[in-house]
Amino acid sequence: MAKINDYYQKKQLMEKLAAELEQLEKDQALKSELEFENKVRDLMKEYDKSPKDVLQILSAIDPSIAGVKADTGAATRAKRPLKTYKNPHTGDVVKTRGGNHKTLNEWREKYGKEAVQSWQQD
């Protein structure tokens, strides 16, 4: 009996969704948006441009669009600043973007965290 109940529940859900879809199809705002989308897609085909190309063009026109991320897959964050530390005892120099550097950790154990932090150069 569980299968028949599941069947009728899904059938009711389909009827409800069909009614909602029918209401959406009557909406003038949706019709206008779909028409615009179709025209944009036609233009992209006519000029052989991808959505990424269109976003680049639009971001050149309106820089606020540049912050919008599409499905680029190349989502990167800003790099950490490069920090340079010079050990006054040995003259060794360490350049790192992170704080978990092997040599820095050894220096911190030997000389103390504050001392090593004071060795940071600009």
Tab-separated table of C-alpha atoms in Angstrom:
chain	number	residue	atom	x	y	z
A	1	MET	CA	0.000	0.000	0.000
A	2	ALA	CA	2.934	2.332	0.544
A	3	LYS	CA	3.653	2.470	-3.180
A	4	ILE	CA	0.117	3.495	-4.058
A	5	ASN	CA	0.204	6.257	-1.423
A	6	ASP	CA	3.507	7.461	-2.810
A	7	TYR	CA	2.032	7.386	-6.333
A	8	TYR	CA	-0.973	9.543	-5.378
A	9	GLN	CA	1.180	12.000	-3.410
A	10	LYS	CA	3.469	12.490	-6.388
A	11	LYS	CA	0.512	12.799	-8.739
A	12	GLN	CA	-0.985	15.548	-6.548
A	13	LEU	CA	2.390	17.286	-6.416
A	14	MET	CA	2.642	17.152	-10.217
A	15	GLU	CA	-0.848	18.655	-10.578
A	16	LYS	CA	0.035	21.416	-8.127
A	17	LEU	CA	3.297	22.188	-9.954
A	18	ALA	CA	1.492	22.136	-13.320
A	19	ALA	CA	-0.995	24.713	-12.007
A	20	GLU	CA	1.848	26.917	-10.704
A	21	LEU	CA	3.662	26.622	-14.018
A	22	GLU	CA	0.508	27.592	-15.903
A	23	GLN	CA	0.159	30.712	-13.705
A	24	LEU	CA	3.810	31.633	-14.365
A	25	GLU	CA	3.332	31.250	-18.116
A	26	LYS	CA	0.508	33.806	-17.965
A	27	ASP	CA	2.708	36.347	-16.158
A	28	GLN	CA	3.669	39.242	-18.473
A	29	ALA	CA	6.855	40.031	-16.539
A	30	LEU	CA	8.080	36.467	-17.043
A	31	LYS	CA	7.182	36.604	-20.733
A	32	SER	CA	9.192	39.804	-21.071
A	33	GLU	CA	12.211	38.304	-19.284
A	34	LEU	CA	12.088	35.145	-21.412
A	35	GLU	CA	11.877	37.234	-24.569
A	36	PHE	CA	14.894	39.276	-23.457
A	37	GLU	CA	16.841	36.106	-22.637
A	38	ASN	CA	16.081	34.657	-26.064
A	39	LYS	CA	17.214	37.854	-27.788
A	40	VAL	CA	20.456	37.885	-25.786
A	41	ARG	CA	21.106	34.237	-26.660
A	42	ASP	CA	20.446	34.986	-30.343
A	43	LEU	CA	22.902	37.887	-30.231
A	44	MET	CA	25.506	35.682	-28.562
A	45	LYS	CA	25.085	33.105	-31.337
A	46	GLU	CA	25.199	35.776	-34.037
A	47	TYR	CA	28.499	37.169	-32.736
A	48	ASP	CA	29.850	33.813	-31.510
A	49	LYS	CA	30.238	34.981	-27.891
A	50	SER	CA	30.027	32.984	-24.675
A	51	PRO	CA	28.314	34.132	-21.465
A	52	LYS	CA	31.796	34.748	-20.037
A	53	ASP	CA	32.603	37.071	-22.962
A	54	VAL	CA	29.369	38.973	-22.382
A	55	LEU	CA	30.157	39.383	-18.669
A	56	GLN	CA	33.601	40.743	-19.511
A	57	ILE	CA	32.077	43.273	-21.892
A	58	LEU	CA	29.423	44.293	-19.376
A	59	SER	CA	31.972	44.625	-16.560
A	60	ALA	CA	33.991	46.987	-18.781
A	61	ILE	CA	30.865	49.122	-19.183
A	62	ASP	CA	29.765	48.875	-15.535
A	63	PRO	CA	32.579	47.969	-13.109
A	64	SER	CA	30.102	47.016	-10.385
A	65	ILE	CA	29.354	43.889	-12.443
A	66	ALA	CA	32.962	42.758	-12.078
A	67	GLY	CA	32.218	41.619	-8.521
A	68	VAL	CA	29.563	39.200	-9.772
A	69	LYS	CA	30.919	35.660	-10.066
A	70	ALA	CA	29.644	33.338	-12.728
A	71	ASP	CA	30.442	29.638	-13.030
A	72	THR	CA	34.017	30.329	-14.041
A	73	GLY	CA	35.713	27.721	-11.897
A	74	ALA	CA	38.616	30.142	-11.473
A	75	ALA	CA	37.384	31.709	-8.282
A	76	THR	CA	40.519	32.918	-6.510
A	77	ARG	CA	41.031	35.042	-3.482
A	78	ALA	CA	43.616	37.745	-3.039
A	79	LYS	CA	47.105	36.563	-2.165
A	80	ARG	CA	48.428	37.208	1.298
A	81	PRO	CA	51.136	39.849	1.450
A	82	LEU	CA	54.714	38.611	1.230
A	83	LYS	CA	56.503	38.987	4.558
A	84	THR	CA	60.261	39.008	4.905
A	85	TYR	CA	62.050	38.061	8.117
A	86	LYS	CA	65.810	38.469	8.678
A	87	ASN	CA	67.453	36.646	11.546
A	88	PRO	CA	69.978	39.101	13.085
A	89	HIS	CA	71.936	36.242	14.649
A	90	THR	CA	72.600	34.257	11.475
A	91	GLY	CA	71.718	36.716	8.707
A	92	ASP	CA	69.296	34.186	7.184
A	93	VAL	CA	66.308	35.634	5.326
A	94	VAL	CA	62.887	33.979	5.046
A	95	LYS	CA	60.180	35.203	2.686
A	96	THR	CA	56.709	33.774	3.241
A	97	ARG	CA	53.021	34.492	2.681
A	98	GLY	CA	51.898	32.309	5.579
A	99	GLY	CA	52.845	32.055	9.220
A	100	ASN	CA	53.447	28.304	9.287
A	101	HIS	CA	56.912	28.318	7.724
A	102	LYS	CA	59.316	25.605	8.904
A	103	THR	CA	62.269	27.924	9.502
A	104	LEU	CA	60.094	30.564	11.185
A	105	ASN	CA	58.686	27.941	13.531
A	106	GLU	CA	62.218	26.822	14.436
A	107	TRP	CA	63.212	30.437	15.108
A	108	ARG	CA	60.108	30.964	17.242
A	109	GLU	CA	61.001	27.940	19.366
A	110	LYS	CA	64.589	29.085	19.778
A	111	TYR	CA	64.191	32.880	20.121
A	112	GLY	CA	60.528	33.393	21.049
A	113	LYS	CA	57.527	34.522	19.050
A	114	GLU	CA	57.847	38.258	19.813
A	115	ALA	CA	61.536	38.334	18.927
A	116	VAL	CA	60.946	36.675	15.559
A	117	GLN	CA	57.989	38.997	14.859
A	118	SER	CA	60.283	41.981	15.457
A	119	TRP	CA	62.567	40.706	12.677
A	120	GLN	CA	59.891	41.321	10.071
A	121	GLN	CA	60.995	43.786	7.412
A	122	ASP	CA	58.887	45.893	5.072
